[in-house]
XYZ file of C-alpha atoms in Angstrom:
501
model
C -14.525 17.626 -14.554
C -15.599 17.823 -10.960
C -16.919 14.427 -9.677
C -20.304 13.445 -10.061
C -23.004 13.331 -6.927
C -24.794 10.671 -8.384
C -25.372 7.207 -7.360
C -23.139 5.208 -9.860
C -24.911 3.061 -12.028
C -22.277 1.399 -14.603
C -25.282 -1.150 -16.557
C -25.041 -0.691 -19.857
C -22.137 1.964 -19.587
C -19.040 1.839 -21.971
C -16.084 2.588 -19.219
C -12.328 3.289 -21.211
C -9.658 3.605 -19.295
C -6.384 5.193 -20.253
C -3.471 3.192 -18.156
C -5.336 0.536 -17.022
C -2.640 -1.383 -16.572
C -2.123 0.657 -12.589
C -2.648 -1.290 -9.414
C -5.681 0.820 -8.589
C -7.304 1.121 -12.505
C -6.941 -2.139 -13.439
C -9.010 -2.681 -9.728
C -11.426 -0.518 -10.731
C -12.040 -1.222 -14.230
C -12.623 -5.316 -12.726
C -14.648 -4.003 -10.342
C -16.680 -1.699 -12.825
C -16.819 -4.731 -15.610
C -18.605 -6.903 -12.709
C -21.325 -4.465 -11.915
C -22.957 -4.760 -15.160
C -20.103 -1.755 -17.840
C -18.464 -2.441 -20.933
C -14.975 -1.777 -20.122
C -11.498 -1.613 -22.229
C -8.750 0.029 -22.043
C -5.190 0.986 -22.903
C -1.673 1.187 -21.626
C 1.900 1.997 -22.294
C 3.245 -1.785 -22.058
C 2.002 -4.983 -21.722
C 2.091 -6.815 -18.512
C 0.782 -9.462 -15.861
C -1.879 -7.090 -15.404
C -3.173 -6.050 -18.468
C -3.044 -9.948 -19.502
C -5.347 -11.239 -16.533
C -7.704 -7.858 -18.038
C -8.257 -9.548 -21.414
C -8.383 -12.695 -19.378
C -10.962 -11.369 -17.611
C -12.658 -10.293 -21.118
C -11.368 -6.807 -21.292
C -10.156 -5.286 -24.393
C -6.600 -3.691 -23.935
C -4.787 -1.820 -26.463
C -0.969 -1.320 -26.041
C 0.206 2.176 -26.889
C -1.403 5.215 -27.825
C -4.462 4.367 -29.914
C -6.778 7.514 -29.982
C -8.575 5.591 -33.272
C -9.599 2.814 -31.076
C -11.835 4.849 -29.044
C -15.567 3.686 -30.123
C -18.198 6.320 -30.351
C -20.181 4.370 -27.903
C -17.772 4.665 -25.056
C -19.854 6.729 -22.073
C -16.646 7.545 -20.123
C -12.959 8.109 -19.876
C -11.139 7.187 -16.885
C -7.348 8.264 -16.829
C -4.779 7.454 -14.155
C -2.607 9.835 -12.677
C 0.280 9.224 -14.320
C -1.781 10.252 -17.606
C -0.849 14.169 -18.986
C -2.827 16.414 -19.799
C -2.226 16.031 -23.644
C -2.028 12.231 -23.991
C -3.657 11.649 -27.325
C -6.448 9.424 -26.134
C -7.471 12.115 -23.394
C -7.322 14.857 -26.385
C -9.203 12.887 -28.710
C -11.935 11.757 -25.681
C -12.228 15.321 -25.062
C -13.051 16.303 -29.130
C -15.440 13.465 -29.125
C -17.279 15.421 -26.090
C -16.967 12.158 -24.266
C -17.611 12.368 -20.120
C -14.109 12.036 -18.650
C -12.784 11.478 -14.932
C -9.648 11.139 -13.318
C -8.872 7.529 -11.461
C -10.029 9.413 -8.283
C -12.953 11.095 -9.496
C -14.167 7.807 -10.676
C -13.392 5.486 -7.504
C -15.458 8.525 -5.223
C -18.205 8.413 -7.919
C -18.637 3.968 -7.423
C -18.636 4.876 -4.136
C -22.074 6.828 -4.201
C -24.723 4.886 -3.695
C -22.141 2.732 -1.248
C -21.254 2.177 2.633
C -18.145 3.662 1.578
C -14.905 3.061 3.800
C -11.997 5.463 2.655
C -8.418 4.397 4.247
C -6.306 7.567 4.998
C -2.906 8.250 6.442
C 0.975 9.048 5.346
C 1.159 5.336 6.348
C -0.348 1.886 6.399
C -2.952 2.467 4.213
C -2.644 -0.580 2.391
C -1.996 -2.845 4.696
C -5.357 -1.421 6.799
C -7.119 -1.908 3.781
C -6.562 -5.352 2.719
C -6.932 -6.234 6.683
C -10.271 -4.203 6.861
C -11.385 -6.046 3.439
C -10.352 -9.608 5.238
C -12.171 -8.816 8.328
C -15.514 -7.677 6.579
C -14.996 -11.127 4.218
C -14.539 -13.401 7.317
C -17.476 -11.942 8.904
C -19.970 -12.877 6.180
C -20.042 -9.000 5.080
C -19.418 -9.396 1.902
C -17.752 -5.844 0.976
C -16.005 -4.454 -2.054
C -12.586 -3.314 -2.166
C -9.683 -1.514 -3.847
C -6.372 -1.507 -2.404
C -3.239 -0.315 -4.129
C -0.865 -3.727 -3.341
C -1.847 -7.362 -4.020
C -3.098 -9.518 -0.948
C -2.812 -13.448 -0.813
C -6.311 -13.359 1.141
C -7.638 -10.872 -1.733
C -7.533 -14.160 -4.213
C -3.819 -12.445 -4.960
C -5.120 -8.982 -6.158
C -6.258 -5.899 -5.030
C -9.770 -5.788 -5.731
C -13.259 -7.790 -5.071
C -16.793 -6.795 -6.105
C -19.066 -7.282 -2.879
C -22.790 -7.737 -2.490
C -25.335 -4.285 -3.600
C -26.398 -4.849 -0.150
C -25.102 -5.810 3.175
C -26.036 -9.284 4.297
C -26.201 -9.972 8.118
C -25.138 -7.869 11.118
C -26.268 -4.554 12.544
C -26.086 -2.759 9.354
C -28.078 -6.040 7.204
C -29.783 -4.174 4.068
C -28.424 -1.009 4.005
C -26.255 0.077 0.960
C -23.328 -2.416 0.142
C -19.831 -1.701 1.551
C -16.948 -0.234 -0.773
C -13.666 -0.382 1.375
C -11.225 2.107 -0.633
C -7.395 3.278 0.004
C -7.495 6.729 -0.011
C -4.437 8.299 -1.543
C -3.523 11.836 -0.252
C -0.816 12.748 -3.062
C -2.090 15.771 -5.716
C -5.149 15.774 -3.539
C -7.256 12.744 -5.083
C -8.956 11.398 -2.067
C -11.317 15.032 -1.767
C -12.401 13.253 -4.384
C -14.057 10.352 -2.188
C -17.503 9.913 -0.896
C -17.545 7.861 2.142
C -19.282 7.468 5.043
C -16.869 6.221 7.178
C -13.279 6.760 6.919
C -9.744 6.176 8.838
C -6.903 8.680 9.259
C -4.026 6.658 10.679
C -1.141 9.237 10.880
C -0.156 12.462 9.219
C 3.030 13.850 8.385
C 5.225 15.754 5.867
C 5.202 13.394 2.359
C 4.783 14.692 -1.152
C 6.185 18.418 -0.374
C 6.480 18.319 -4.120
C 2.858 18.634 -4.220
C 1.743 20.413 -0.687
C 5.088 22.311 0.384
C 4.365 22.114 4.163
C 3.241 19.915 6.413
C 0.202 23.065 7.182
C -0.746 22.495 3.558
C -1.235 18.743 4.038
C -2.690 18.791 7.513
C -5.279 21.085 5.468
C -5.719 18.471 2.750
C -6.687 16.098 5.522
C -9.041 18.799 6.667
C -10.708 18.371 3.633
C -10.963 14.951 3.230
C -12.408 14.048 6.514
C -15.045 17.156 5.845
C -16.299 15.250 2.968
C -17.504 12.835 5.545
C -21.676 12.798 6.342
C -23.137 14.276 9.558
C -23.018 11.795 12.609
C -26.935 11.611 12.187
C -26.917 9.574 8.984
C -24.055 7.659 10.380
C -20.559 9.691 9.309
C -18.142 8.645 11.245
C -14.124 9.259 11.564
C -11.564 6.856 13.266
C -8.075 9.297 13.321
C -4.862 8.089 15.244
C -4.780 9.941 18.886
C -0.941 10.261 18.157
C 0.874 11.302 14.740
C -2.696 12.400 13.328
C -2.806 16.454 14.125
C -5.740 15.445 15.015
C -7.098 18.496 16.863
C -6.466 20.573 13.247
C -7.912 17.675 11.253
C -10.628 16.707 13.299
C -12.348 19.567 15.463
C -15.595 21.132 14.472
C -16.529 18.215 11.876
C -20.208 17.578 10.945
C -19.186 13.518 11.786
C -19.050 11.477 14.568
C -15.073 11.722 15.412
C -13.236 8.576 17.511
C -9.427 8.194 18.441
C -7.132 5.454 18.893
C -3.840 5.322 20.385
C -1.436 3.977 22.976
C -2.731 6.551 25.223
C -5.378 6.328 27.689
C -6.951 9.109 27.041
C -7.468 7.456 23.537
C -10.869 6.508 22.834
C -9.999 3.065 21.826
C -6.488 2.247 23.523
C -4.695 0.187 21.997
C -1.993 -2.100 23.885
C 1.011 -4.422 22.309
C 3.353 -6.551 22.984
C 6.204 -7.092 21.121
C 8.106 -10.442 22.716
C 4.708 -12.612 21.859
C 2.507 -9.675 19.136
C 0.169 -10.071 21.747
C -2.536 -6.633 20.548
C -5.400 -5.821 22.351
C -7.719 -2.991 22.218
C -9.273 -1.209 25.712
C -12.833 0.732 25.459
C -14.272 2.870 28.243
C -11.744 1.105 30.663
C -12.734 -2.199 29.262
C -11.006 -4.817 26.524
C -13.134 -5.046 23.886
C -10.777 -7.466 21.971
C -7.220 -9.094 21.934
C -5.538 -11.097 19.638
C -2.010 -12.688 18.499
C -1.458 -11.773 14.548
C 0.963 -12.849 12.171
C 2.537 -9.034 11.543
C 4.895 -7.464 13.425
C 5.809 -4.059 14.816
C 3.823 -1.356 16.690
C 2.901 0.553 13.172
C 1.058 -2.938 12.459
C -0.535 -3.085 15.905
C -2.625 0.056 15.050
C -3.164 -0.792 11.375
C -4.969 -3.812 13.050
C -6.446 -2.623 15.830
C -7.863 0.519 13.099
C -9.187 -2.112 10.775
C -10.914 -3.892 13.768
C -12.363 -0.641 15.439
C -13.901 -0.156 11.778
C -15.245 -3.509 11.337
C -16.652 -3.462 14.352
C -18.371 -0.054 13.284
C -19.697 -2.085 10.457
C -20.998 -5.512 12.522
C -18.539 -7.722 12.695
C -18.872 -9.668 15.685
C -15.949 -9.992 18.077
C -15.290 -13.766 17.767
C -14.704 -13.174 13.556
C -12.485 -9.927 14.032
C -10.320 -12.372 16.014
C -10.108 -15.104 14.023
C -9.480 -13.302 10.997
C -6.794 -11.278 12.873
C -4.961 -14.137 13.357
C -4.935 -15.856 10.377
C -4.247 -12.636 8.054
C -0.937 -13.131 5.975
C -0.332 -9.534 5.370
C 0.024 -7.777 1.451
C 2.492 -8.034 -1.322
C 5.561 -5.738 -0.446
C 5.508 -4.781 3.228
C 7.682 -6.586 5.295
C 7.304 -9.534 3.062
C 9.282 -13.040 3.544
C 11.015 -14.056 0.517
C 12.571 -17.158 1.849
C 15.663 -17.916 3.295
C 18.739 -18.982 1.398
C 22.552 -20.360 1.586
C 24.915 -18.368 0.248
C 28.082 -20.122 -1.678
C 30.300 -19.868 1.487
C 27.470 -21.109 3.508
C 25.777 -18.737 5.430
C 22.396 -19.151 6.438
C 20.461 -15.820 5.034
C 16.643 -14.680 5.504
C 15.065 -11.915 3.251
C 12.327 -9.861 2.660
C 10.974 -7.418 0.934
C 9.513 -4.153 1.925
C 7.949 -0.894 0.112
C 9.083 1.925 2.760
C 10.345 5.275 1.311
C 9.196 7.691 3.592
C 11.900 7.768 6.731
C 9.228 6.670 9.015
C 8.086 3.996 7.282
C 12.560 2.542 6.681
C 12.822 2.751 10.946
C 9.291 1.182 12.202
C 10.070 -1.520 9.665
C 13.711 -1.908 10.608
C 12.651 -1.855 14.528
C 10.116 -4.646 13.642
C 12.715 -6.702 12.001
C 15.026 -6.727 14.473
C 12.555 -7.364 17.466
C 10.829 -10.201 15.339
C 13.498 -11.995 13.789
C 16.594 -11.064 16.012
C 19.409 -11.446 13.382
C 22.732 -11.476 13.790
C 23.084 -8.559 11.219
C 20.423 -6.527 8.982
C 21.767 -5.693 5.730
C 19.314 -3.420 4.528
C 19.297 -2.288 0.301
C 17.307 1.259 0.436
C 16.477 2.485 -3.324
C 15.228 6.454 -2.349
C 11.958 7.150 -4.258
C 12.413 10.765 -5.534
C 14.667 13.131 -5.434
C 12.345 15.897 -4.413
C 11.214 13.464 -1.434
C 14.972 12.587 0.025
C 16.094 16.608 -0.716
C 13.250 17.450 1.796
C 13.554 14.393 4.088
C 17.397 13.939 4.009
C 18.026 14.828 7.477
C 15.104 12.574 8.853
C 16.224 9.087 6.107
C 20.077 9.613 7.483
C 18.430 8.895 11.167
C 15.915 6.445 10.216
C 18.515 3.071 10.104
C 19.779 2.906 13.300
C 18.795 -0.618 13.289
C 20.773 -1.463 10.140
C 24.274 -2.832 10.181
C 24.873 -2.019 6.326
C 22.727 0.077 3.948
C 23.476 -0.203 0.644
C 21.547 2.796 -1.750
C 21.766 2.153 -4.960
C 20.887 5.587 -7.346
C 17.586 7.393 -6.571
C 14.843 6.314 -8.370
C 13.686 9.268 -11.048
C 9.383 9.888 -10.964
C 7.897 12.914 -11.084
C 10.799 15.224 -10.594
C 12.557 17.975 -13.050
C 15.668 17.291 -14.511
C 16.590 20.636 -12.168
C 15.358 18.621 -9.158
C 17.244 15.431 -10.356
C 20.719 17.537 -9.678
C 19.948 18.807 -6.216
C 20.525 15.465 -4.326
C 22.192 12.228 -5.035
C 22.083 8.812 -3.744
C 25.963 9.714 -2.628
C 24.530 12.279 0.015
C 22.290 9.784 1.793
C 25.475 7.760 2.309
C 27.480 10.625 3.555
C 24.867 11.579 6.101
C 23.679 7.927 7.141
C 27.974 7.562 8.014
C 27.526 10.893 9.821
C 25.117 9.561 11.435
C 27.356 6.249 12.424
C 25.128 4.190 9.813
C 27.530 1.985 7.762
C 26.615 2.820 4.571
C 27.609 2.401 0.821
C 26.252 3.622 -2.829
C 26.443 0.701 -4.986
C 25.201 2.121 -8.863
C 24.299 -1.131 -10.204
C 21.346 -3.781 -9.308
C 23.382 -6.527 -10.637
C 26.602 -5.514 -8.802
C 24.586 -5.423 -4.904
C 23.556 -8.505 -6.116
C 27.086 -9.742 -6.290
C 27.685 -7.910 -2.998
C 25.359 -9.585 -1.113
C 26.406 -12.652 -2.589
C 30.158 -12.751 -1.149
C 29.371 -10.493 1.871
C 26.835 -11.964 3.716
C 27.155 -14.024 6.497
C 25.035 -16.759 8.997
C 22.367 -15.100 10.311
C 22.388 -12.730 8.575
C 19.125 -10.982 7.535
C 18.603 -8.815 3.979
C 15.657 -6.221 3.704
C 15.039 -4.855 0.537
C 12.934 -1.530 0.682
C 11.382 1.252 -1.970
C 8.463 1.772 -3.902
C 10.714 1.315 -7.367
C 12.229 -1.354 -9.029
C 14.789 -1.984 -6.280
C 12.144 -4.910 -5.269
C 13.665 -6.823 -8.302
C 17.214 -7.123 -5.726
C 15.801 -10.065 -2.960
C 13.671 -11.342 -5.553
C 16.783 -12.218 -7.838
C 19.063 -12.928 -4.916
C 16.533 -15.598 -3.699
C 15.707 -17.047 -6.927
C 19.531 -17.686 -7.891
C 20.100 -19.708 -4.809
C 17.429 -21.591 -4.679
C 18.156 -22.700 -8.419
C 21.297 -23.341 -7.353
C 20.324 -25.277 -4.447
C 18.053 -27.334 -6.641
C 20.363 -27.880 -9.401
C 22.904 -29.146 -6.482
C 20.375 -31.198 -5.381
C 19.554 -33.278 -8.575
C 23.217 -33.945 -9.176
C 24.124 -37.485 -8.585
C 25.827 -38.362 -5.695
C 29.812 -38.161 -6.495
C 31.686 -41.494 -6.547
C 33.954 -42.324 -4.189
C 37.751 -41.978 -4.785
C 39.940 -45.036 -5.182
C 42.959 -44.795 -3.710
C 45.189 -44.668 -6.811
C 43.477 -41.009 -7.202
């Protein structure tokens, strides 16, 4: 169906959703459940997510269960990763029940909404959960969906906000609904904001678009969805890496930039030796700061988020303060802890979701500045064989900073079986060794594991990164030692020899 227009009213609504169990559904079905629906849902497997539903009082059915829908159920909402002929959809469909994709939905609770959609091939997440931390800190009280978990998000990705705004310049107009905007198979035309973020552009998801003309289009669209400047549409786009002149000119909105240069509406400035961020306006600083992330890419996520909650009231003095204090999301460039090894080396690790090439260098240039290790052993799990066929030039120069990848096999979503033949975890590691990257395929999570175990030495510094299961790697590796460590330390001291032994 083609999404609605209507302000979203969920009272008294019966809202199923088919794989609710997905980072953004399960968001949206909480967030729908607290503004007055009836909501259940279904999903493939159990998990940590589709327990804290029912704990939440949400039905969930595992599996298939097309008999389980009621005939009072107003809506279907179905996730992406939902076909066509999934036997819930099918029977919704025969029932003439309303259905909506997960997009169509999350633009329809919009309406009605301040809505705040974050776009960009990058940092979306991490803008959003600092956008929803800024608004929080400044009394806004806004609701949110991002697509990671945040610490400062009560350790979720979602939060149902006030019907109206509270305080500031904007104090009882419609509430605000901050919102990742996803770009891949086109969902976020399906948004309804009226402000919105594009941080960067480039080529991603050529499975989908092709060319990067086809998705500098798509962003075309999604910023024309935006309101006329007169009833307060506004766009924040990145002065550099946006294509913003082709995204951007002739739009009914208000349009703003942001960048390192000074020709950049808002100029933003960093420093890497102390994260020292500040951001300039008309030739004066509006705001400066010391955070807790590193890395230029994070400098503009931050100084985006602030620009926007500025937009929205936020005074100064809270932007800062909540700057400073925010502890970043789930998954991007995330401390795990730091270990001893059994020969004794002193090892940090993290954990990181990069899979696009841009996203493996900023976070391996970050790393390095920030922590200075004596080596970077970096575990890169590609995400899609269509993606590193496309991008295998650009991922074989994108770990520079890495003294040792290790790639373990591609991981297989959304590809042919055709597709899974073209390219092979063994091709990154020839061209990242072209390249004078030291790199290795290892086939086997529980065999890097091993590796990492009796190859890593002090100072040493491991970075997991992917968007699949490779996150399971540092998250075992640091678990193991630091049972071992404990087990080592409850042990009773040893006696001392006599000297007959």
């Amino acid at each position: 169906m083609n999404a609605r227009k209507d302000a979203a009213i969920f009272d008294g609504r019966h809202v199923h959703f088919i794989g609710i169990g997905g980072c953004g559904t399960s968001g949206l079905a909480l967030m729908m459940k607290s503004r007055g629906a009836t909501v259940s849902g279904s999903d493939q497997s159990a998990s940590d997510t589709t327990n804290s539903l029912r704990s939440a009082g949400i039905a969930v059915s595992i599996g298939n269960s097309p008999a389980d829908l009621q005939p009072d159920i107003d809506l279907v909402v179905y996730s992406a990763a939902v076909a066509a002929d999934h036997p819930e959809l099918v029977r919704a469909e025969s029932m003439k029940i309303e259905t909506m994709t997960y997009a169509q939905a999350l633009g329809w609770a919009q309406s009605g909404r301040t809505g705040i959609s974050i776009a960009g091939t990058h940092g979306k997440s991490t803008t959003t959960a600092l956008l929803a931390h800024l608004l929080i800190e400044a009394g806004l009280d806004p609701s949110v969906i991002v697509g990671a978990n945040c610490p400062q998000l009560n350790g979720g990705g979602t939060r149902t906000g006030s019907e109206l705004i509270p305080s500031g310049l904007l104090a009882g107009t419609p509430g605000i609904f901050v919102a990742e905007a996803c770009e891949f198979n086109r969902s976020f035309h399906s948004h309804q904001p009226t402000m919105a973020l594009i941080n960067n552009v480039e080529e991603d998801h050529l499975d989908v678009y092709g060319s990067l003309d086809e998705i500098v289009k798509s962003f075309r669209v999604f910023a024309g969805n935006l309101p006329a400047a007169e009833v307060g549409g506004k766009l924040l786009i990145g002065h550099e890496g946006a294509h913003r002149r082709s995204v951007a000119s002739g739009l009914q909105c208000a349009v703003s930039t942001f960048g390192w240069s000074p020709t950049a509406d808002y100029k933003v400035e960093y420093e890497p030796s102390t994260n020292a961020t500040s951001i300039w306006y008309r030739n004066e600083e509006m705001l400066s700061w010391r955070g807790r992330l590193s890395g230029e890419h994070n400098a503009l996520n931050s100084a985006a988020a602030a620009i926007l909650a500025t937009w929205l009231g936020a005074t100064a003095s809270s932007i800062k303060h909540a700057l400073e204090n925010f502890a970043g999301v789930e998954r991007r460039m995330q401390y795990l802890g730091a270990c001893v090894t059994d020969a004794g080396a002193n090892v940090r690790v993290f954990d990181d979701y990069g899979h696009h090439p841009t996203e493996c260098e900023r976070t391996l240039t970050a790393l390095r500045n920030a922590e200075n290790p004596r080596r970077i052993i970096c575990v890169f799990q590609p995400h899609q064989h269509s993606r590193t066929r496309f991008l295998l030039e650009q991922f074989a120069q994108s770990f520079s900073h890495a003294d040792l990848v290790i790639v373990p096999p591609i991981y297989f979503v959304r590809d042919s079986e055709i597709e899974r033949t073209l390219v092979s975890s063994a091709d990154l590691v020839a061209r990242l060794n072209a390249k004078g990257t030291n790199a290795r395929a290892i086939d086997d999570f529980a065999e890097i594991g091993e590796f990492l175990h009796r190859h890593t030495q002090d100072g040493d510094l491991i970075v997991v990164m992917g968007a699949g299961p490779v996150w399971k790697i540092g998250h075992d590796f640091v678990k193991a030692l630091t049972q071992q460590t404990n087990r080592a330390a409850s042990m009773p001291p040893r006696a001392a020899a006599s000297p007959s032994e």
